[in-house]
PDB file of C-alpha atoms in Angstrom:
ATOM      1  CA  UNK A 216       0.226 -32.993  30.763  1.00 95.00           C
ATOM      2  CA  UNK A 217       2.763 -32.235  27.982  1.00 98.00           C
ATOM      3  CA  UNK A 218       1.262 -32.673  24.538  1.00 98.00           C
ATOM      4  CA  UNK A 219       3.428 -33.358  21.782  1.00 98.00           C
ATOM      5  CA  UNK A 220       1.704 -32.376  18.190  1.00 98.00           C
ATOM      6  CA  UNK A 221       2.865 -34.728  15.609  1.00 98.00           C
ATOM      7  CA  UNK A 222       2.461 -32.962  12.192  1.00 98.00           C
ATOM      8  CA  UNK A 223       0.679 -35.403   8.912  1.00 97.00           C
ATOM      9  CA  UNK A 224       1.783 -38.392  10.268  1.00 95.00           C
ATOM     10  CA  UNK A 225       0.376 -40.110   7.231  1.00 95.00           C
ATOM     11  CA  UNK A 226       3.078 -38.782   4.858  1.00 95.00           C
ATOM     12  CA  UNK A 227       5.896 -37.333   6.951  1.00 95.00           C
ATOM     13  CA  UNK A 228       6.804 -40.303   7.859  1.00 92.00           C
ATOM     14  CA  UNK A 229      10.106 -41.804   6.369  1.00 92.00           C
ATOM     15  CA  UNK A 230      13.372 -43.346   7.672  1.00 90.00           C
ATOM     16  CA  UNK A 231      11.282 -44.250  10.949  1.00 88.00           C
ATOM     17  CA  UNK A 232      11.282 -40.610  11.987  1.00 91.00           C
ATOM     18  CA  UNK A 233       7.763 -40.919  13.096  1.00 87.00           C
ATOM     19  CA  UNK A 234       8.938 -43.014  16.725  1.00 91.00           C
ATOM     20  CA  UNK A 235      11.259 -39.559  17.499  1.00 95.00           C
ATOM     21  CA  UNK A 236       8.272 -38.434  19.461  1.00 97.00           C
ATOM     22  CA  UNK A 237       7.000 -42.290  20.319  1.00 96.00           C
ATOM     23  CA  UNK A 238      10.370 -42.456  22.549  1.00 97.00           C
ATOM     24  CA  UNK A 239       9.581 -38.730  24.112  1.00 98.00           C
ATOM     25  CA  UNK A 240       6.309 -40.685  25.152  1.00 98.00           C
ATOM     26  CA  UNK A 241       7.177 -43.560  26.239  1.00 97.00           C
ATOM     27  CA  UNK A 242       9.932 -42.280  28.699  1.00 98.00           C
ATOM     28  CA  UNK A 243       7.439 -40.726  30.325  1.00 98.00           C
ATOM     29  CA  UNK A 244       3.575 -42.040  29.491  1.00 97.00           C
ATOM     30  CA  UNK A 245       2.026 -40.526  32.617  1.00 97.00           C
ATOM     31  CA  UNK A 246       3.654 -36.781  31.649  1.00 97.00           C
ATOM     32  CA  UNK A 247       2.904 -36.996  28.062  1.00 98.00           C
ATOM     33  CA  UNK A 248       0.665 -36.685  25.473  1.00 98.00           C
ATOM     34  CA  UNK A 249       0.992 -37.662  21.530  1.00 98.00           C
ATOM     35  CA  UNK A 250      -1.489 -35.585  19.270  1.00 98.00           C
ATOM     36  CA  UNK A 251      -1.426 -36.340  15.440  1.00 98.00           C
ATOM     37  CA  UNK A 252      -2.648 -33.754  13.409  1.00 98.00           C
ATOM     38  CA  UNK A 253      -3.476 -35.305   9.838  1.00 97.00           C
ATOM     39  CA  UNK A 254      -4.067 -33.765   7.072  1.00 96.00           C
ATOM     40  CA  UNK A 255      -6.545 -30.745   6.297  1.00 88.00           C
ATOM     41  CA  UNK A 256      -7.312 -30.922  10.299  1.00 96.00           C
ATOM     42  CA  UNK A 257      -6.204 -27.926  12.372  1.00 97.00           C
ATOM     43  CA  UNK A 258      -2.949 -27.936  13.962  1.00 98.00           C
ATOM     44  CA  UNK A 259      -2.836 -28.122  17.723  1.00 98.00           C
ATOM     45  CA  UNK A 260      -0.630 -25.295  18.084  1.00 98.00           C
ATOM     46  CA  UNK A 261      -2.790 -23.008  16.609  1.00 97.00           C
ATOM     47  CA  UNK A 262      -4.849 -23.147  19.138  1.00 95.00           C
ATOM     48  CA  UNK A 263      -2.703 -23.077  22.118  1.00 94.00           C
ATOM     49  CA  UNK A 264      -2.658 -26.994  22.939  1.00 95.00           C
ATOM     50  CA  UNK A 265       1.047 -28.113  21.659  1.00 98.00           C
ATOM     51  CA  UNK A 266       3.648 -28.043  23.798  1.00 98.00           C
ATOM     52  CA  UNK A 267       6.446 -29.011  21.396  1.00 98.00           C
ATOM     53  CA  UNK A 268       5.425 -29.903  17.459  1.00 98.00           C
ATOM     54  CA  UNK A 269       7.529 -32.396  15.281  1.00 98.00           C
ATOM     55  CA  UNK A 270       7.499 -33.172  11.820  1.00 97.00           C
ATOM     56  CA  UNK A 271       9.470 -35.851   9.650  1.00 96.00           C
ATOM     57  CA  UNK A 272      10.931 -36.401   6.375  1.00 95.00           C
ATOM     58  CA  UNK A 273       8.703 -36.911   3.727  1.00 95.00           C
ATOM     59  CA  UNK A 274       8.582 -37.304  -0.068  1.00 93.00           C
ATOM     60  CA  UNK A 275       9.326 -34.051  -2.080  1.00 93.00           C
ATOM     61  CA  UNK A 276       6.258 -34.095  -3.499  1.00 91.00           C
ATOM     62  CA  UNK A 277       4.205 -33.812  -0.247  1.00 95.00           C
ATOM     63  CA  UNK A 278       6.397 -30.743   0.938  1.00 96.00           C
ATOM     64  CA  UNK A 279       3.839 -28.359  -1.223  1.00 95.00           C
ATOM     65  CA  UNK A 280       1.060 -30.262   0.378  1.00 96.00           C
ATOM     66  CA  UNK A 281       2.483 -29.173   3.555  1.00 97.00           C
ATOM     67  CA  UNK A 282       3.596 -25.807   2.462  1.00 97.00           C
ATOM     68  CA  UNK A 283       0.016 -25.371   1.573  1.00 97.00           C
ATOM     69  CA  UNK A 284      -1.559 -26.808   4.414  1.00 97.00           C
ATOM     70  CA  UNK A 285       0.341 -24.741   6.676  1.00 97.00           C
ATOM     71  CA  UNK A 286       0.081 -21.482   5.321  1.00 97.00           C
ATOM     72  CA  UNK A 287      -2.398 -20.326   7.152  1.00 97.00           C
ATOM     73  CA  UNK A 288      -1.218 -20.873  10.250  1.00 98.00           C
ATOM     74  CA  UNK A 289       2.525 -19.561   9.530  1.00 97.00           C
ATOM     75  CA  UNK A 290       1.671 -16.621  11.914  1.00 97.00           C
ATOM     76  CA  UNK A 291       0.165 -18.872  14.942  1.00 97.00           C
ATOM     77  CA  UNK A 292       3.317 -21.444  14.369  1.00 97.00           C
ATOM     78  CA  UNK A 293       5.646 -17.986  14.280  1.00 96.00           C
ATOM     79  CA  UNK A 294       4.061 -16.621  17.854  1.00 96.00           C
ATOM     80  CA  UNK A 295       4.669 -20.367  19.153  1.00 97.00           C
ATOM     81  CA  UNK A 296       8.151 -20.006  18.562  1.00 96.00           C
ATOM     82  CA  UNK A 297       8.359 -16.794  20.041  1.00 94.00           C
ATOM     83  CA  UNK A 298       7.235 -17.687  23.541  1.00 93.00           C
ATOM     84  CA  UNK A 299      10.361 -20.340  23.475  1.00 92.00           C
ATOM     85  CA  UNK A 300       8.423 -23.349  23.055  1.00 94.00           C
ATOM     86  CA  UNK A 301       9.979 -26.457  21.263  1.00 96.00           C
ATOM     87  CA  UNK A 302       9.917 -27.879  17.850  1.00 98.00           C
ATOM     88  CA  UNK A 303      11.786 -30.436  15.598  1.00 98.00           C
ATOM     89  CA  UNK A 304      11.959 -30.944  11.868  1.00 97.00           C
ATOM     90  CA  UNK A 305      13.343 -33.750  10.679  1.00 97.00           C
ATOM     91  CA  UNK A 306      14.803 -34.773   7.214  1.00 95.00           C
ATOM     92  CA  UNK A 307      13.559 -32.288   4.579  1.00 95.00           C
ATOM     93  CA  UNK A 308      10.343 -31.173   6.542  1.00 97.00           C
ATOM     94  CA  UNK A 309      12.352 -28.119   7.815  1.00 96.00           C
ATOM     95  CA  UNK A 310      12.969 -27.143   4.379  1.00 97.00           C
ATOM     96  CA  UNK A 311       9.081 -25.863   4.363  1.00 96.00           C
ATOM     97  CA  UNK A 312       9.627 -23.433   7.128  1.00 96.00           C
ATOM     98  CA  UNK A 313      12.775 -21.347   5.427  1.00 95.00           C
ATOM     99  CA  UNK A 314      12.287 -18.964   2.187  1.00 96.00           C
ATOM    100  CA  UNK A 315      11.965 -21.100  -0.331  1.00 96.00           C
ATOM    101  CA  UNK A 316      12.790 -24.477  -2.278  1.00 96.00           C
ATOM    102  CA  UNK A 317      14.626 -23.894  -5.668  1.00 96.00           C
ATOM    103  CA  UNK A 318      13.525 -27.156  -7.679  1.00 94.00           C
ATOM    104  CA  UNK A 319      15.779 -28.755 -10.457  1.00 92.00           C
ATOM    105  CA  UNK A 320      14.103 -26.804 -13.107  1.00 92.00           C
ATOM    106  CA  UNK A 321      15.277 -23.073 -11.466  1.00 92.00           C
ATOM    107  CA  UNK A 322      11.281 -22.352  -9.971  1.00 95.00           C
ATOM    108  CA  UNK A 323      11.104 -21.489  -6.731  1.00 96.00           C
ATOM    109  CA  UNK A 324       8.376 -23.050  -4.103  1.00 96.00           C
ATOM    110  CA  UNK A 325       7.502 -20.441  -1.742  1.00 96.00           C
ATOM    111  CA  UNK A 326       7.694 -21.645   2.123  1.00 97.00           C
ATOM    112  CA  UNK A 327       6.490 -20.389   5.188  1.00 96.00           C
ATOM    113  CA  UNK A 328       9.944 -17.910   6.228  1.00 95.00           C
ATOM    114  CA  UNK A 329      10.156 -18.919   9.584  1.00 94.00           C
ATOM    115  CA  UNK A 330      13.959 -18.997   9.310  1.00 94.00           C
ATOM    116  CA  UNK A 331      16.387 -16.551   6.660  1.00 92.00           C
ATOM    117  CA  UNK A 332      17.661 -19.598   3.982  1.00 93.00           C
ATOM    118  CA  UNK A 333      16.590 -21.536   1.312  1.00 94.00           C
ATOM    119  CA  UNK A 334      16.869 -25.548  -0.279  1.00 95.00           C
ATOM    120  CA  UNK A 335      18.202 -26.525  -3.640  1.00 94.00           C
ATOM    121  CA  UNK A 336      16.908 -29.569  -5.041  1.00 94.00           C
ATOM    122  CA  UNK A 337      19.189 -31.833  -7.307  1.00 91.00           C
ATOM    123  CA  UNK A 338      16.869 -34.714  -7.620  1.00 92.00           C
ATOM    124  CA  UNK A 339      19.600 -36.765  -9.509  1.00 92.00           C
ATOM    125  CA  UNK A 340      22.072 -37.142  -6.927  1.00 90.00           C
ATOM    126  CA  UNK A 341      20.935 -38.531  -3.759  1.00 89.00           C
ATOM    127  CA  UNK A 342      23.602 -37.560  -0.850  1.00 90.00           C
ATOM    128  CA  UNK A 343      24.042 -40.372   1.849  1.00 91.00           C
ATOM    129  CA  UNK A 344      26.213 -40.077   4.586  1.00 91.00           C
ATOM    130  CA  UNK A 345      27.338 -41.040   8.047  1.00 92.00           C
ATOM    131  CA  UNK A 346      27.331 -38.288  10.257  1.00 94.00           C
ATOM    132  CA  UNK A 347      29.403 -36.962  13.506  1.00 95.00           C
ATOM    133  CA  UNK A 348      28.680 -33.469  15.004  1.00 94.00           C
ATOM    134  CA  UNK A 349      28.501 -31.589  17.881  1.00 95.00           C
ATOM    135  CA  UNK A 350      25.304 -30.099  19.426  1.00 95.00           C
ATOM    136  CA  UNK A 351      26.024 -26.941  21.860  1.00 87.00           C
ATOM    137  CA  UNK A 352      23.932 -25.293  24.389  1.00 83.00           C
ATOM    138  CA  UNK A 353      24.644 -24.021  27.599  1.00 64.00           C
ATOM    139  CA  UNK A 354      20.906 -22.810  28.637  1.00 62.00           C
ATOM    140  CA  UNK A 355      20.067 -26.027  29.860  1.00 57.00           C
ATOM    141  CA  UNK A 356      23.143 -27.051  31.299  1.00 60.00           C
ATOM    142  CA  UNK A 357      24.161 -29.599  28.277  1.00 64.00           C
ATOM    143  CA  UNK A 358      26.987 -28.257  27.748  1.00 78.00           C
ATOM    144  CA  UNK A 359      28.756 -30.297  24.704  1.00 89.00           C
ATOM    145  CA  UNK A 360      26.928 -33.427  23.184  1.00 95.00           C
ATOM    146  CA  UNK A 361      28.190 -35.504  20.408  1.00 96.00           C
ATOM    147  CA  UNK A 362      25.826 -36.388  18.022  1.00 97.00           C
ATOM    148  CA  UNK A 363      26.166 -39.419  15.352  1.00 97.00           C
ATOM    149  CA  UNK A 364      23.276 -40.436  12.607  1.00 94.00           C
ATOM    150  CA  UNK A 365      22.855 -40.670   8.963  1.00 93.00           C
ATOM    151  CA  UNK A 366      21.712 -38.428   6.382  1.00 92.00           C
ATOM    152  CA  UNK A 367      19.969 -39.135   2.860  1.00 91.00           C
ATOM    153  CA  UNK A 368      18.745 -35.948   0.777  1.00 91.00           C
ATOM    154  CA  UNK A 369      18.210 -34.669  -2.598  1.00 92.00           C
ATOM    155  CA  UNK A 370      18.701 -31.242  -1.244  1.00 92.00           C
ATOM    156  CA  UNK A 371      20.774 -28.830   0.934  1.00 90.00           C
ATOM    157  CA  UNK A 372      20.494 -25.983   2.966  1.00 91.00           C
ATOM    158  CA  UNK A 373      21.831 -22.362   1.521  1.00 91.00           C
ATOM    159  CA  UNK A 374      21.962 -18.988   3.083  1.00 89.00           C
ATOM    160  CA  UNK A 375      22.124 -19.699   6.591  1.00 88.00           C
ATOM    161  CA  UNK A 376      24.000 -17.514   9.241  1.00 85.00           C
ATOM    162  CA  UNK A 377      27.230 -19.324  10.918  1.00 81.00           C
ATOM    163  CA  UNK A 378      25.421 -18.953  14.103  1.00 84.00           C
ATOM    164  CA  UNK A 379      22.285 -20.539  12.991  1.00 88.00           C
ATOM    165  CA  UNK A 380      22.832 -23.902  12.553  1.00 91.00           C
ATOM    166  CA  UNK A 381      21.839 -26.688  14.923  1.00 94.00           C
ATOM    167  CA  UNK A 382      25.080 -29.039  14.944  1.00 94.00           C
ATOM    168  CA  UNK A 383      28.866 -27.812  14.543  1.00 92.00           C
ATOM    169  CA  UNK A 384      30.000 -30.944  11.840  1.00 92.00           C
ATOM    170  CA  UNK A 385      33.136 -32.434  12.323  1.00 91.00           C
ATOM    171  CA  UNK A 386      32.997 -35.548   9.718  1.00 90.00           C
ATOM    172  CA  UNK A 387      30.758 -36.654   7.280  1.00 90.00           C
ATOM    173  CA  UNK A 388      30.828 -38.322   3.689  1.00 85.00           C
ATOM    174  CA  UNK A 389      33.820 -36.361   1.648  1.00 69.00           C
ATOM    175  CA  UNK A 390      34.228 -33.949   4.457  1.00 64.00           C
ATOM    176  CA  UNK A 391      36.297 -34.299   7.697  1.00 48.00           C
ATOM    177  CA  UNK A 392      36.871 -31.620  10.443  1.00 43.00           C
ATOM    178  CA  UNK A 393      34.176 -29.708   7.938  1.00 48.00           C
ATOM    179  CA  UNK A 394      32.965 -25.760   8.369  1.00 52.00           C
ATOM    180  CA  UNK A 395      30.075 -26.791   6.755  1.00 72.00           C
ATOM    181  CA  UNK A 396      27.656 -26.782   9.748  1.00 84.00           C
ATOM    182  CA  UNK A 397      24.110 -28.675   9.645  1.00 92.00           C
ATOM    183  CA  UNK A 398      20.748 -27.717  10.032  1.00 94.00           C
ATOM    184  CA  UNK A 399      19.186 -24.735  11.627  1.00 94.00           C
ATOM    185  CA  UNK A 400      18.243 -23.599  15.059  1.00 93.00           C
ATOM    186  CA  UNK A 401      15.759 -20.413  15.909  1.00 90.00           C
ATOM    187  CA  UNK A 402      14.563 -19.892  19.107  1.00 88.00           C
ATOM    188  CA  UNK A 403      13.724 -23.057  20.150  1.00 91.00           C
ATOM    189  CA  UNK A 404      12.501 -24.438  16.469  1.00 96.00           C
ATOM    190  CA  UNK A 405      15.477 -27.257  15.456  1.00 96.00           C
ATOM    191  CA  UNK A 406      15.697 -28.635  11.879  1.00 97.00           C
ATOM    192  CA  UNK A 407      17.989 -31.451  10.905  1.00 96.00           C
ATOM    193  CA  UNK A 408      18.704 -33.182   7.898  1.00 96.00           C
ATOM    194  CA  UNK A 409      19.654 -36.368  10.650  1.00 95.00           C
ATOM    195  CA  UNK A 410      17.173 -38.953  10.243  1.00 90.00           C
ATOM    196  CA  UNK A 411      17.292 -42.747  11.380  1.00 79.00           C
ATOM    197  CA  UNK A 412      15.645 -41.657  13.669  1.00 87.00           C
ATOM    198  CA  UNK A 413      17.671 -39.100  15.513  1.00 95.00           C
ATOM    199  CA  UNK A 414      16.410 -39.280  19.157  1.00 96.00           C
ATOM    200  CA  UNK A 415      16.742 -43.232  19.584  1.00 94.00           C
ATOM    201  CA  UNK A 416      20.615 -42.832  18.274  1.00 95.00           C
ATOM    202  CA  UNK A 417      21.519 -40.065  20.518  1.00 97.00           C
ATOM    203  CA  UNK A 418      19.900 -40.367  23.887  1.00 96.00           C
ATOM    204  CA  UNK A 419      21.717 -37.065  25.322  1.00 95.00           C
ATOM    205  CA  UNK A 420      20.139 -35.301  22.925  1.00 96.00           C
ATOM    206  CA  UNK A 421      17.032 -36.516  23.459  1.00 97.00           C
ATOM    207  CA  UNK A 422      17.338 -36.112  27.446  1.00 95.00           C
ATOM    208  CA  UNK A 423      18.214 -32.610  26.650  1.00 95.00           C
ATOM    209  CA  UNK A 424      15.078 -32.165  24.759  1.00 96.00           C
ATOM    210  CA  UNK A 425      13.188 -33.482  27.424  1.00 96.00           C
ATOM    211  CA  UNK A 426      14.509 -30.976  29.654  1.00 93.00           C
ATOM    212  CA  UNK A 427      13.431 -28.078  27.509  1.00 93.00           C
ATOM    213  CA  UNK A 428       9.977 -29.846  27.801  1.00 95.00           C
ATOM    214  CA  UNK A 429      10.362 -29.286  31.890  1.00 94.00           C
ATOM    215  CA  UNK A 430      11.196 -32.454  33.004  1.00 95.00           C
ATOM    216  CA  UNK A 431      13.558 -32.373  35.964  1.00 93.00           C
ATOM    217  CA  UNK A 432      16.405 -35.042  35.623  1.00 93.00           C
ATOM    218  CA  UNK A 433      15.105 -36.998  32.899  1.00 95.00           C
ATOM    219  CA  UNK A 434      15.524 -40.266  31.855  1.00 96.00           C
ATOM    220  CA  UNK A 435      15.099 -41.718  28.358  1.00 97.00           C
ATOM    221  CA  UNK A 436      13.304 -45.309  28.013  1.00 96.00           C
ATOM    222  CA  UNK A 437      15.708 -48.357  27.466  1.00 95.00           C
ATOM    223  CA  UNK A 438      18.599 -45.953  28.253  1.00 96.00           C
ATOM    224  CA  UNK A 439      21.190 -48.363  28.908  1.00 96.00           C
ATOM    225  CA  UNK A 440      20.982 -50.144  25.567  1.00 96.00           C
ATOM    226  CA  UNK A 441      20.448 -46.865  23.754  1.00 96.00           C
ATOM    227  CA  UNK A 442      23.340 -45.415  25.427  1.00 97.00           C
ATOM    228  CA  UNK A 443      25.244 -48.708  24.682  1.00 97.00           C
ATOM    229  CA  UNK A 444      24.295 -48.375  20.762  1.00 97.00           C
ATOM    230  CA  UNK A 445      25.160 -44.311  20.700  1.00 97.00           C
ATOM    231  CA  UNK A 446      28.649 -45.159  22.006  1.00 97.00           C
ATOM    232  CA  UNK A 447      29.507 -47.923  19.547  1.00 96.00           C
ATOM    233  CA  UNK A 448      28.413 -45.232  17.005  1.00 95.00           C
ATOM    234  CA  UNK A 449      30.583 -43.166  18.097  1.00 95.00           C
ATOM    235  CA  UNK A 450      33.785 -45.011  18.648  1.00 96.00           C
ATOM    236  CA  UNK A 451      32.818 -46.042  14.942  1.00 93.00           C
ATOM    237  CA  UNK A 452      32.639 -42.243  14.120  1.00 91.00           C
ATOM    238  CA  UNK A 453      35.725 -41.344  15.913  1.00 92.00           C
ATOM    239  CA  UNK A 454      37.567 -43.993  13.878  1.00 91.00           C
ATOM    240  CA  UNK A 455      39.887 -42.497  11.154  1.00 88.00           C
ATOM    241  CA  UNK A 456      39.537 -45.589   9.420  1.00 88.00           C
ATOM    242  CA  UNK A 457      35.741 -45.519   8.980  1.00 88.00           C
ATOM    243  CA  UNK A 458      33.880 -44.648   5.850  1.00 86.00           C
ATOM    244  CA  UNK A 459      31.222 -42.292   6.296  1.00 88.00           C
ATOM    245  CA  UNK A 460      29.820 -42.858   2.656  1.00 82.00           C
ATOM    246  CA  UNK A 461      26.505 -45.359   2.839  1.00 70.00           C
TER     247      UNK A 461
END
């Protein structure tokens, strides 16, 4: 049985992101089990009981709470990732694994330091955009997978090396053929600002995730419908007249 841990679903549940692990479970209900870790509960990864860790976007005020709850398990999570086991943090959730979050006042919120980089808040100006990019990974024969999605954020990522991003950006709002790539990847820790939720919108990437969980020749529930919707979004993204402002 593959155990998927969902961290703090009572607060990390914006934009429908909490359904990301559900699409994995519903694709393989006989092989995948969902473990919900609630506030003040010991994470399953710290006990060696998780094969995949997920956390969704949350209001900024809950980031500091999540940081304080996870700090005692920082080394356990680092050890978890060193084994190559995967994690996916969407929206602003992955910011808590960087070096710090810089608030509007300039104050730094110390985070867990799993990867090198920091997030900078601008709570006056929310950034909303459609997104088109590419995920590249040859380890599991995935090749290049086009990615579509949405971004809605008050923070932006800084200080990430060029080879550490999760997605290569093709286009987003005000940026065409952008050199500003998206998200973070360290071992199999994957963090992205994309929400929506990501895995329903990108069935090819979802099958990649199932593959790194050990599922052979993976399929996705309602794959025909999901693939149809994905192709329509991809057509829109490739249309030069499409506005990416939302």
